Short mmCIF file of C-alpha atoms and ligand atoms in Angstrom, two decimals:
data_model
loop_
_atom_site.label_atom_id
_atom_site.label_comp_id
_atom_site.label_asym_id
_atom_site.label_seq_id
_atom_site.Cartn_x
_atom_site.Cartn_y
_atom_site.Cartn_z
CA MET A 1 200.85 107.75 146.99
CA LYS A 2 200.98 104.04 147.77
CA PHE A 3 199.30 101.81 145.29
CA GLY A 4 198.33 98.04 146.01
CA GLY A 5 198.57 94.60 143.96
CA THR A 6 195.19 95.16 142.23
CA SER A 7 196.18 98.60 141.26
CA VAL A 8 199.19 97.31 139.52
CA ALA A 9 197.72 94.08 138.34
CA ASP A 10 198.99 94.52 134.40
CA ILE A 11 200.65 97.39 132.30
CA ASP A 12 197.31 98.88 131.79
CA ARG A 13 196.34 99.45 135.27
CA ILE A 14 200.05 100.63 135.92
CA ARG A 15 199.62 103.30 133.06
CA HIS A 16 196.26 104.26 134.90
CA VAL A 17 198.39 104.39 138.16
CA ALA A 18 200.83 106.56 136.21
CA THR A 19 198.42 108.92 134.77
CA LEU A 20 196.89 109.51 138.93
CA VAL A 21 200.70 110.28 139.50
CA LYS A 22 200.99 112.84 136.71
CA ARG A 23 197.89 114.55 137.90
CA GLU A 24 199.54 115.05 141.33
CA VAL A 25 202.85 116.37 139.69
CA GLU A 26 200.82 119.13 137.36
CA ARG A 27 198.92 120.01 140.51
CA GLY A 28 202.06 121.42 141.68
CA ASN A 29 202.91 118.29 143.88
CA LYS A 30 206.25 116.64 144.84
CA VAL A 31 205.52 112.80 145.06
CA ALA A 32 206.81 109.85 146.19
CA VAL A 33 204.80 106.30 145.03
CA VAL A 34 205.14 103.30 146.76
CA VAL A 35 204.07 100.27 144.85
CA SER A 36 203.38 96.49 145.55
CA ALA A 37 204.28 93.59 143.59
CA MET A 38 201.47 92.66 140.92
CA ALA A 39 198.46 90.92 142.08
CA GLY A 40 199.19 87.30 142.85
CA GLU A 41 202.62 87.62 142.15
CA THR A 42 203.91 87.36 145.80
CA ASN A 43 201.53 84.33 146.34
CA LYS A 44 203.53 82.70 143.59
CA LEU A 45 207.32 83.67 144.87
CA VAL A 46 206.33 82.35 148.25
CA ALA A 47 204.95 79.05 146.86
CA TRP A 48 208.08 78.36 144.71
CA THR A 49 210.22 78.98 148.01
CA ASN A 50 208.22 76.50 149.74
CA ASP A 51 208.43 73.92 146.66
CA ALA A 52 212.02 74.26 146.93
CA ALA A 53 212.78 74.02 150.22
CA ARG A 54 210.89 70.49 149.47
CA PRO A 55 212.84 68.77 147.24
CA ASP A 56 211.43 65.20 148.47
CA ALA A 57 208.45 64.31 150.27
CA ALA A 58 210.61 63.08 153.55
CA GLY A 59 211.47 66.72 153.72
CA LEU A 60 207.93 68.20 154.46
CA ALA A 61 209.12 70.22 157.66
CA ALA A 62 211.44 71.97 156.19
CA LEU A 63 211.52 75.34 156.26
CA PRO A 64 213.48 77.63 153.78
CA ASP A 65 216.43 80.10 155.14
CA GLN A 66 214.31 83.38 155.98
CA ARG A 67 216.83 85.36 154.22
CA GLU A 68 216.88 83.65 150.74
CA TYR A 69 212.99 83.55 151.25
CA ASP A 70 213.34 87.31 151.41
CA VAL A 71 215.40 87.85 148.21
CA VAL A 72 213.15 85.94 146.39
CA VAL A 73 209.50 87.33 147.46
CA ALA A 74 211.01 90.74 147.56
CA ALA A 75 211.27 90.53 143.55
CA GLY A 76 207.93 91.82 142.72
CA GLU A 77 208.18 94.94 143.94
CA GLN A 78 211.16 95.22 141.96
CA VAL A 79 209.79 94.87 139.00
CA THR A 80 206.38 96.81 139.29
CA ALA A 81 208.65 99.77 140.56
CA GLY A 82 210.93 99.87 137.37
CA LEU A 83 207.50 99.44 135.30
CA LEU A 84 205.89 102.07 136.82
CA ALA A 85 209.25 104.48 136.16
CA ILE A 86 209.33 103.45 132.99
CA THR A 87 205.88 104.63 132.24
CA LEU A 88 206.22 107.70 134.11
CA ASN A 89 209.31 108.51 131.81
CA ALA A 90 207.47 107.65 128.87
CA MET A 91 204.67 109.98 129.63
CA GLY A 92 207.17 112.68 129.86
CA ILE A 93 207.19 112.67 133.92
CA LYS A 94 210.99 112.59 135.13
CA ALA A 95 210.63 109.33 137.52
CA ARG A 96 213.65 106.77 139.03
CA SER A 97 212.85 103.45 140.59
CA TRP A 98 214.47 103.10 144.48
CA LEU A 99 214.67 99.87 145.99
CA GLY A 100 214.82 99.26 149.55
CA TRP A 101 218.14 99.08 150.10
CA GLN A 102 218.56 102.07 147.80
CA VAL A 103 216.28 104.34 149.79
CA PRO A 104 217.52 103.17 152.38
CA ILE A 105 214.52 101.69 154.24
CA ASN A 106 216.28 99.92 157.31
CA THR A 107 214.88 97.00 159.14
CA SER A 108 215.20 94.55 161.96
CA ALA A 109 217.07 91.39 160.94
CA VAL A 110 213.94 89.66 161.70
CA HIS A 111 213.27 87.81 157.84
CA GLY A 112 210.16 87.74 156.78
CA SER A 113 208.47 90.00 159.38
CA ALA A 114 211.15 92.96 159.51
CA ARG A 115 210.28 96.05 161.67
CA ILE A 116 211.37 99.22 159.83
CA GLU A 117 213.88 101.14 162.15
CA GLY A 118 214.44 104.47 159.94
CA VAL A 119 214.09 105.66 156.37
CA PRO A 120 217.22 108.03 156.11
CA ALA A 121 216.18 108.65 152.34
CA THR A 122 218.72 111.68 152.16
CA ASP A 123 219.67 111.23 148.26
CA MET A 124 216.18 109.88 147.47
CA GLN A 125 214.48 113.50 149.25
CA ALA A 126 216.83 115.62 147.01
CA ALA A 127 215.97 113.50 143.93
CA ILE A 128 212.43 114.53 144.99
CA GLU A 129 213.30 118.26 145.24
CA ASN A 130 214.62 118.18 142.19
CA GLY A 131 211.31 117.61 140.51
CA GLU A 132 211.78 113.42 140.35
CA VAL A 133 209.11 111.37 140.92
CA ALA A 134 210.56 108.32 143.43
CA VAL A 135 209.12 105.27 142.66
CA VAL A 136 209.55 103.35 145.71
CA ALA A 137 209.44 99.32 146.13
CA GLY A 138 207.25 98.45 148.55
CA PHE A 139 207.35 95.52 151.09
CA GLN A 140 211.43 95.17 151.19
CA GLY A 141 214.01 96.78 152.96
CA VAL A 142 217.69 96.33 154.19
CA ALA A 143 218.62 94.60 157.28
CA PRO A 144 221.75 95.08 159.17
CA GLY A 145 224.58 93.89 157.04
CA THR A 146 223.37 94.51 153.47
CA ARG A 147 220.77 91.61 153.64
CA ILE A 148 217.57 92.15 152.11
CA SER A 149 214.39 91.63 154.06
CA THR A 150 210.51 92.01 154.04
CA LEU A 151 208.02 93.32 156.41
CA GLY A 152 205.01 90.59 156.24
CA ARG A 153 202.25 90.26 154.05
CA GLY A 154 200.65 93.43 153.32
CA GLY A 155 203.69 95.32 154.35
CA SER A 156 203.83 97.85 151.31
CA ASP A 157 201.19 100.07 153.49
CA THR A 158 203.95 100.40 155.87
CA SER A 159 206.75 101.19 153.32
CA ALA A 160 204.47 103.86 152.19
CA VAL A 161 203.76 105.22 156.19
CA ALA A 162 207.34 104.73 156.97
CA VAL A 163 208.52 106.81 153.51
CA ALA A 164 205.92 109.43 154.02
CA ALA A 165 206.98 110.08 158.06
CA GLY A 166 210.94 110.15 156.70
CA ILE A 167 210.49 112.70 154.08
CA SER A 168 207.98 114.93 155.85
CA ALA A 169 205.18 114.14 153.45
CA ALA A 170 202.28 116.13 153.46
CA ARG A 171 199.88 113.33 153.03
CA CYS A 172 200.31 109.71 152.45
CA ASP A 173 197.09 108.46 150.02
CA ILE A 174 196.79 104.70 150.17
CA TYR A 175 195.22 103.42 146.78
CA THR A 176 193.43 100.26 146.72
CA ASP A 177 190.72 98.35 145.38
CA VAL A 178 188.03 99.93 147.41
CA ASP A 179 187.18 103.19 148.18
CA GLY A 180 188.27 103.42 151.95
CA VAL A 181 187.74 101.84 155.31
CA TYR A 182 184.39 100.12 155.79
CA THR A 183 182.47 99.16 158.72
CA THR A 184 183.60 95.45 158.06
CA ASP A 185 184.89 93.60 154.94
CA PRO A 186 182.29 94.70 151.92
CA ARG A 187 183.60 91.45 150.16
CA ILE A 188 181.68 89.83 152.54
CA VAL A 189 179.05 92.12 154.02
CA PRO A 190 177.80 94.18 150.49
CA LYS A 191 175.67 96.30 153.40
CA ALA A 192 179.07 97.64 154.77
CA ARG A 193 179.19 101.47 154.91
CA ARG A 194 182.16 103.45 154.22
CA LEU A 195 183.67 105.50 157.15
CA GLU A 196 184.58 109.44 156.42
CA LYS A 197 186.85 108.98 159.47
CA ILE A 198 188.38 106.47 161.48
CA ALA A 199 190.42 107.07 164.76
CA PHE A 200 194.03 105.40 164.91
CA GLU A 201 192.95 103.38 167.97
CA GLU A 202 190.16 101.95 166.20
CA MET A 203 192.10 101.61 162.66
CA LEU A 204 194.79 99.60 165.08
CA GLU A 205 192.36 97.44 166.41
CA MET A 206 190.70 96.76 162.96
CA ALA A 207 193.66 95.97 161.13
CA SER A 208 195.38 93.60 164.12
CA LEU A 209 192.23 91.76 164.13
CA GLY A 210 192.21 90.93 160.55
CA ALA A 211 190.88 93.92 158.29
CA LYS A 212 193.22 93.59 155.97
CA VAL A 213 192.72 97.16 154.23
CA LEU A 214 195.82 98.18 156.40
CA GLN A 215 198.93 96.46 157.56
CA THR A 216 198.66 97.17 161.63
CA ARG A 217 202.47 98.30 161.61
CA SER A 218 201.31 101.02 158.67
CA VAL A 219 198.95 102.43 161.38
CA GLU A 220 201.34 102.23 164.46
CA ILE A 221 203.68 104.33 162.46
CA ALA A 222 201.20 106.69 160.89
CA MET A 223 199.96 107.04 164.60
CA LEU A 224 203.38 107.66 166.25
CA HIS A 225 205.05 109.93 163.49
CA ARG A 226 201.10 112.00 162.65
CA VAL A 227 201.24 111.16 159.10
CA PRO A 228 198.13 112.29 157.36
CA THR A 229 196.71 109.29 156.05
CA ARG A 230 194.08 108.45 153.71
CA VAL A 231 192.76 105.31 151.92
CA LEU A 232 191.24 105.97 148.53
CA SER A 233 190.33 103.78 145.61
CA THR A 234 192.68 103.83 142.30
CA PHE A 235 189.68 103.19 140.11
CA THR A 236 186.85 106.12 141.48
CA PRO A 237 189.81 108.44 143.02
CA ASP A 238 187.94 111.36 143.09
CA VAL A 239 184.96 109.95 145.66
CA GLY A 240 185.01 108.62 148.88
CA GLY A 241 188.13 108.11 150.90
CA THR A 242 188.87 107.30 154.56
CA LEU A 243 190.78 109.80 156.86
CA LEU A 244 192.55 108.11 159.91
CA CYS A 245 192.17 110.70 162.79
CA ASP A 246 192.53 111.50 166.21
CA GLU A 247 189.53 110.14 168.73
CA GLU A 248 188.57 114.01 169.31
CA ASP A 249 188.26 114.95 165.91
CA ILE A 250 185.05 111.95 165.68
CA VAL A 251 181.83 113.76 166.69
CA GLU A 252 179.38 110.79 166.89
CA LYS A 253 180.83 108.13 168.86
CA LYS A 254 178.63 104.95 168.29
CA PRO A 255 179.04 101.87 170.88
CA VAL A 256 180.84 100.18 167.56
CA THR A 257 182.33 101.46 164.66
CA GLY A 258 183.54 98.18 163.18
CA ILE A 259 183.52 94.67 162.63
CA ALA A 260 186.79 92.22 161.74
CA TYR A 261 187.28 88.70 161.59
CA SER A 262 190.49 86.89 161.24
CA ARG A 263 190.47 82.83 159.94
CA ASP A 264 194.12 82.54 160.76
CA GLU A 265 193.22 80.97 164.34
CA ALA A 266 193.85 77.99 165.73
CA LYS A 267 193.01 76.64 169.13
CA ILE A 268 194.84 74.46 171.57
CA THR A 269 193.39 72.81 174.99
CA LEU A 270 194.93 71.23 177.61
CA HIS A 271 193.24 68.80 179.76
CA LYS A 272 193.49 68.14 183.22
CA VAL A 273 196.23 70.50 184.16
CA PRO A 274 197.10 70.79 187.78
CA ASP A 275 195.32 73.38 189.34
CA LYS A 276 198.36 75.08 191.39
CA PRO A 277 200.67 78.07 191.34
CA GLY A 278 203.25 78.04 188.78
CA VAL A 279 201.03 76.03 186.14
CA ALA A 280 200.25 78.95 183.51
CA SER A 281 204.20 80.05 183.84
CA ALA A 282 205.08 76.28 182.86
CA ILE A 283 202.78 76.35 179.76
CA PHE A 284 203.26 79.90 178.56
CA GLY A 285 207.17 80.52 179.12
CA PRO A 286 207.90 77.40 176.74
CA LEU A 287 205.45 79.32 174.04
CA ALA A 288 207.32 82.56 174.48
CA ASP A 289 210.65 80.79 174.24
CA ALA A 290 209.42 79.31 171.30
CA GLY A 291 208.00 82.66 169.57
CA VAL A 292 204.64 81.43 169.52
CA ASN A 293 202.28 84.50 170.43
CA VAL A 294 199.69 83.31 172.33
CA ASP A 295 196.16 85.19 172.02
CA MET A 296 193.08 84.24 173.77
CA ILE A 297 193.32 82.15 176.89
CA VAL A 298 191.03 80.72 179.14
CA GLN A 299 191.19 78.74 182.38
CA ASN A 300 188.22 76.50 182.99
CA VAL A 301 187.20 76.62 187.05
CA SER A 302 188.10 73.38 188.49
CA GLU A 303 185.71 70.84 189.31
CA ASP A 304 187.88 68.72 191.66
CA GLY A 305 190.14 71.54 193.06
CA LYS A 306 193.20 69.57 191.83
CA THR A 307 193.11 69.68 188.04
CA THR A 308 191.11 72.42 185.51
CA ASP A 309 191.29 72.18 181.55
CA LEU A 310 193.46 75.51 179.96
CA THR A 311 192.37 77.03 176.27
CA PHE A 312 194.49 79.01 174.21
CA THR A 313 194.63 80.41 170.64
CA CYS A 314 197.71 81.13 168.38
CA THR A 315 198.07 81.55 164.46
CA ARG A 316 197.52 78.45 162.31
CA GLY A 317 201.33 78.90 161.24
CA GLU A 318 202.48 78.86 164.82
CA LEU A 319 200.01 75.75 165.65
CA ASN A 320 202.73 72.84 164.98
CA ARG A 321 205.37 74.77 166.99
CA ALA A 322 202.91 75.60 170.04
CA LEU A 323 202.12 71.26 169.91
CA ALA A 324 205.89 70.71 169.78
CA ALA A 325 206.71 73.26 172.57
CA ILE A 326 203.99 71.94 174.82
CA GLU A 327 204.95 68.20 174.24
CA ALA A 328 208.44 68.89 174.88
CA GLN A 329 207.59 69.96 178.57
CA SER A 330 204.71 67.74 178.84
CA LYS A 331 206.24 65.90 182.11
CA ALA A 332 207.01 69.75 184.01
CA ILE A 333 203.24 70.48 183.12
CA GLY A 334 201.75 67.62 183.77
CA TYR A 335 198.43 67.55 181.65
CA ARG A 336 196.62 64.56 180.87
CA ASP A 337 196.05 65.15 177.09
CA VAL A 338 196.01 67.65 174.47
CA THR A 339 193.81 68.54 171.64
CA HIS A 340 193.62 71.03 169.25
CA THR A 341 191.91 72.54 165.99
CA ALA A 342 192.57 74.92 163.20
CA ASP A 343 188.36 75.14 162.53
CA VAL A 344 188.10 78.20 164.52
CA ALA A 345 187.58 81.92 163.79
CA LYS A 346 188.30 85.19 165.73
CA VAL A 347 185.40 87.63 165.16
CA SER A 348 185.80 91.15 166.64
CA ILE A 349 183.51 94.00 167.55
CA ILE A 350 185.55 97.70 167.55
CA GLY A 351 184.60 100.78 169.04
CA ILE A 352 186.06 103.85 171.02
CA GLY A 353 182.29 104.57 171.66
CA MET A 354 182.48 101.59 173.69
CA ARG A 355 183.80 103.12 176.85
CA ALA A 356 181.03 105.42 177.32
CA HIS A 357 178.08 102.33 176.63
CA PRO A 358 177.10 99.48 178.87
CA GLY A 359 176.29 96.39 177.31
CA VAL A 360 177.44 96.51 174.59
CA ALA A 361 179.30 93.03 174.64
CA GLN A 362 175.83 91.65 175.73
CA THR A 363 174.21 92.43 172.19
CA MET A 364 176.76 90.30 170.60
CA PHE A 365 176.62 87.38 172.69
CA ARG A 366 172.79 87.31 172.47
CA THR A 367 173.03 88.00 168.75
CA LEU A 368 175.40 85.18 168.49
CA SER A 369 173.22 82.90 170.60
CA ASP A 370 170.03 83.94 168.48
CA LYS A 371 171.97 82.61 165.46
CA GLY A 372 172.74 79.19 167.19
CA ILE A 373 176.35 79.83 167.12
CA ASN A 374 178.23 78.69 170.16
CA ILE A 375 181.07 81.16 171.60
CA GLN A 376 184.44 79.13 172.52
CA VAL A 377 186.51 81.83 173.93
CA ILE A 378 185.97 85.40 174.51
CA SER A 379 189.05 88.24 174.99
CA THR A 380 188.22 91.76 175.78
CA SER A 381 189.64 95.53 176.13
CA GLU A 382 188.63 98.66 176.40
CA ILE A 383 187.80 99.42 172.84
CA LYS A 384 187.12 95.80 171.39
CA VAL A 385 185.74 92.36 172.37
CA SER A 386 186.66 89.14 170.39
CA VAL A 387 184.93 86.01 170.36
CA LEU A 388 186.39 82.96 168.85
CA ILE A 389 183.75 80.41 166.94
CA ALA A 390 183.39 77.79 164.38
CA GLU A 391 185.07 79.11 161.19
CA GLU A 392 182.14 77.75 159.40
CA TYR A 393 179.72 80.65 161.21
CA VAL A 394 182.03 83.69 160.42
CA GLU A 395 180.19 85.19 157.48
CA LEU A 396 176.75 84.58 159.34
CA ALA A 397 178.17 85.91 162.58
CA VAL A 398 179.79 88.96 160.78
CA ARG A 399 176.41 89.84 159.03
CA ALA A 400 174.51 89.35 162.18
CA LEU A 401 176.27 91.58 164.30
CA HIS A 402 176.91 94.48 161.39
CA SER A 403 172.76 94.78 161.52
CA ALA A 404 172.73 94.35 165.62
CA TYR A 405 174.92 97.40 166.00
CA GLU A 406 173.07 99.19 163.07
CA LEU A 407 176.12 99.50 161.14
CA ASP A 408 174.19 98.48 157.78
CA ALA A 409 173.64 100.98 154.86
CA ALA A 410 170.60 102.34 154.30
P1 ADP B 1 195.88 96.39 148.41
O1 ADP B 1 196.70 95.25 147.49
O2 ADP B 1 195.69 97.37 147.54
O3 ADP B 1 197.24 96.37 149.48
P2 ADP B 1 194.40 94.39 150.16
O4 ADP B 1 194.00 93.55 149.53
O5 ADP B 1 195.78 94.04 150.76
O6 ADP B 1 194.67 95.84 149.10
O7 ADP B 1 192.98 95.18 150.94
C1 ADP B 1 192.28 95.46 150.43
C2 ADP B 1 190.86 94.85 150.71
O8 ADP B 1 191.00 94.66 152.24
C3 ADP B 1 189.44 94.90 149.88
O9 ADP B 1 189.47 94.49 148.85
C4 ADP B 1 188.84 94.19 150.79
O10 ADP B 1 188.08 93.13 150.55
C5 ADP B 1 189.75 93.92 152.65
N1 ADP B 1 188.98 94.48 153.66
C6 ADP B 1 188.67 94.14 154.89
N2 ADP B 1 188.45 94.49 155.63
C7 ADP B 1 188.20 95.97 155.28
C8 ADP B 1 187.57 97.08 155.41
N3 ADP B 1 186.82 96.74 156.98
N4 ADP B 1 187.42 98.00 154.99
C9 ADP B 1 187.53 97.96 153.80
N5 ADP B 1 188.34 96.75 153.10
C10 ADP B 1 188.44 95.60 153.84
N1 LIG B 2 202.92 91.94 148.02
C1 LIG B 2 203.49 91.87 149.25
C2 LIG B 2 202.57 91.16 149.90
O1 LIG B 2 201.29 90.65 148.84
C3 LIG B 2 203.10 93.46 150.10
C4 LIG B 2 201.80 94.20 149.69
O2 LIG B 2 201.32 93.98 148.74
O3 LIG B 2 201.33 94.79 150.74
O4 LIG B 2 201.96 90.60 150.97
MG1 MG B 3 197.55 95.44 151.14
#
């Protein structure tokens, strides 16, 4: 069982979570629970690390040491793991807390966004077999050499699925503040519908294209290790829910299953780049070396046969690093100038049914054009189409597309 931040936001809610755990134990199940930090705690800790790294205004560019950043931001989960164990014990349920290094949840050394490499939870598994509930601090692990690591924002989902895989759990139930995965974010589209099931591949795209209900890596692990994973509501645990499943288990394949959006986008355009072999490599090589994940790319047709404009996107957090990498190579690339904006967002339609239905992308383009929304960049894969638009139109675009693909609830 995994409980997110809003589910453990205060002591009353932790008590409610404890009753859900108790219920599973009384049903005869052996349980490991993964908890997030209380709602808002991780944001507060992240902000403190930023403030500490900027003792004066001149230090604006300073970044905290990522290893110490992890020590700070992992603290939120330690608190909730302890509090839930205390609450369970007080209710007569045998329980103990397990921090990432105690389980252990072994990760890579990429602090701030470490990857789980293994969960050899022998002692914890023995304790569970012994009838004790294991309360695991989510989001954190241990990097080679015993330093504390964290898994990137939203990482407790990944902790939960990885622990489930590590102890060969029969189920992984992700409890959150919505009663399942919806056709789009129910907070911006009230007419969004809950999906009874969603294929792993679709959930992977939804998550990586911005639906924050599950962290992308958690879906990858669920798919790879075949962990039966469900998304449920902490507040109405007995209704609804969404099961992640194989594509074959979905009977009705609509062209579009869901719509995702991401505001964490930035766009960079290089003007008047020489139109000759090797130029893309001269641009994207340095970006890769700087650790920038380039997402969408367009290159315009050359008007004069000599120069062209090239546009690409990355996350907002990587914008400055990308600009620095480009400017450092300005001579080698040979562009006239660079423009950039963070005033963009990406909207994506996702569905395995897209493979069999022609004209799916066209419906997207027509719908956006009817609303007067300009498409700046397009990218597609077999089961998704993404467009980059001005950020101010995100909600309008998502709602219009939701209706156009007949996803609205009756
Ligand atoms: P938790 O703290 O439990 O991990 P999150 O806030 O990380 O919860 O994720 C749940 C939120 O994800 C929901 O409140 C909802 O606003 C958002 N969300 C975005 N897209 C979707 C979607 N397609 N289906 C359900 N929820 C979504
Ligand atoms: N507390 C962490 C975060 O806010 C991890 C999580 O909640 O999944 O990102
Ligand atoms: Mg989350």
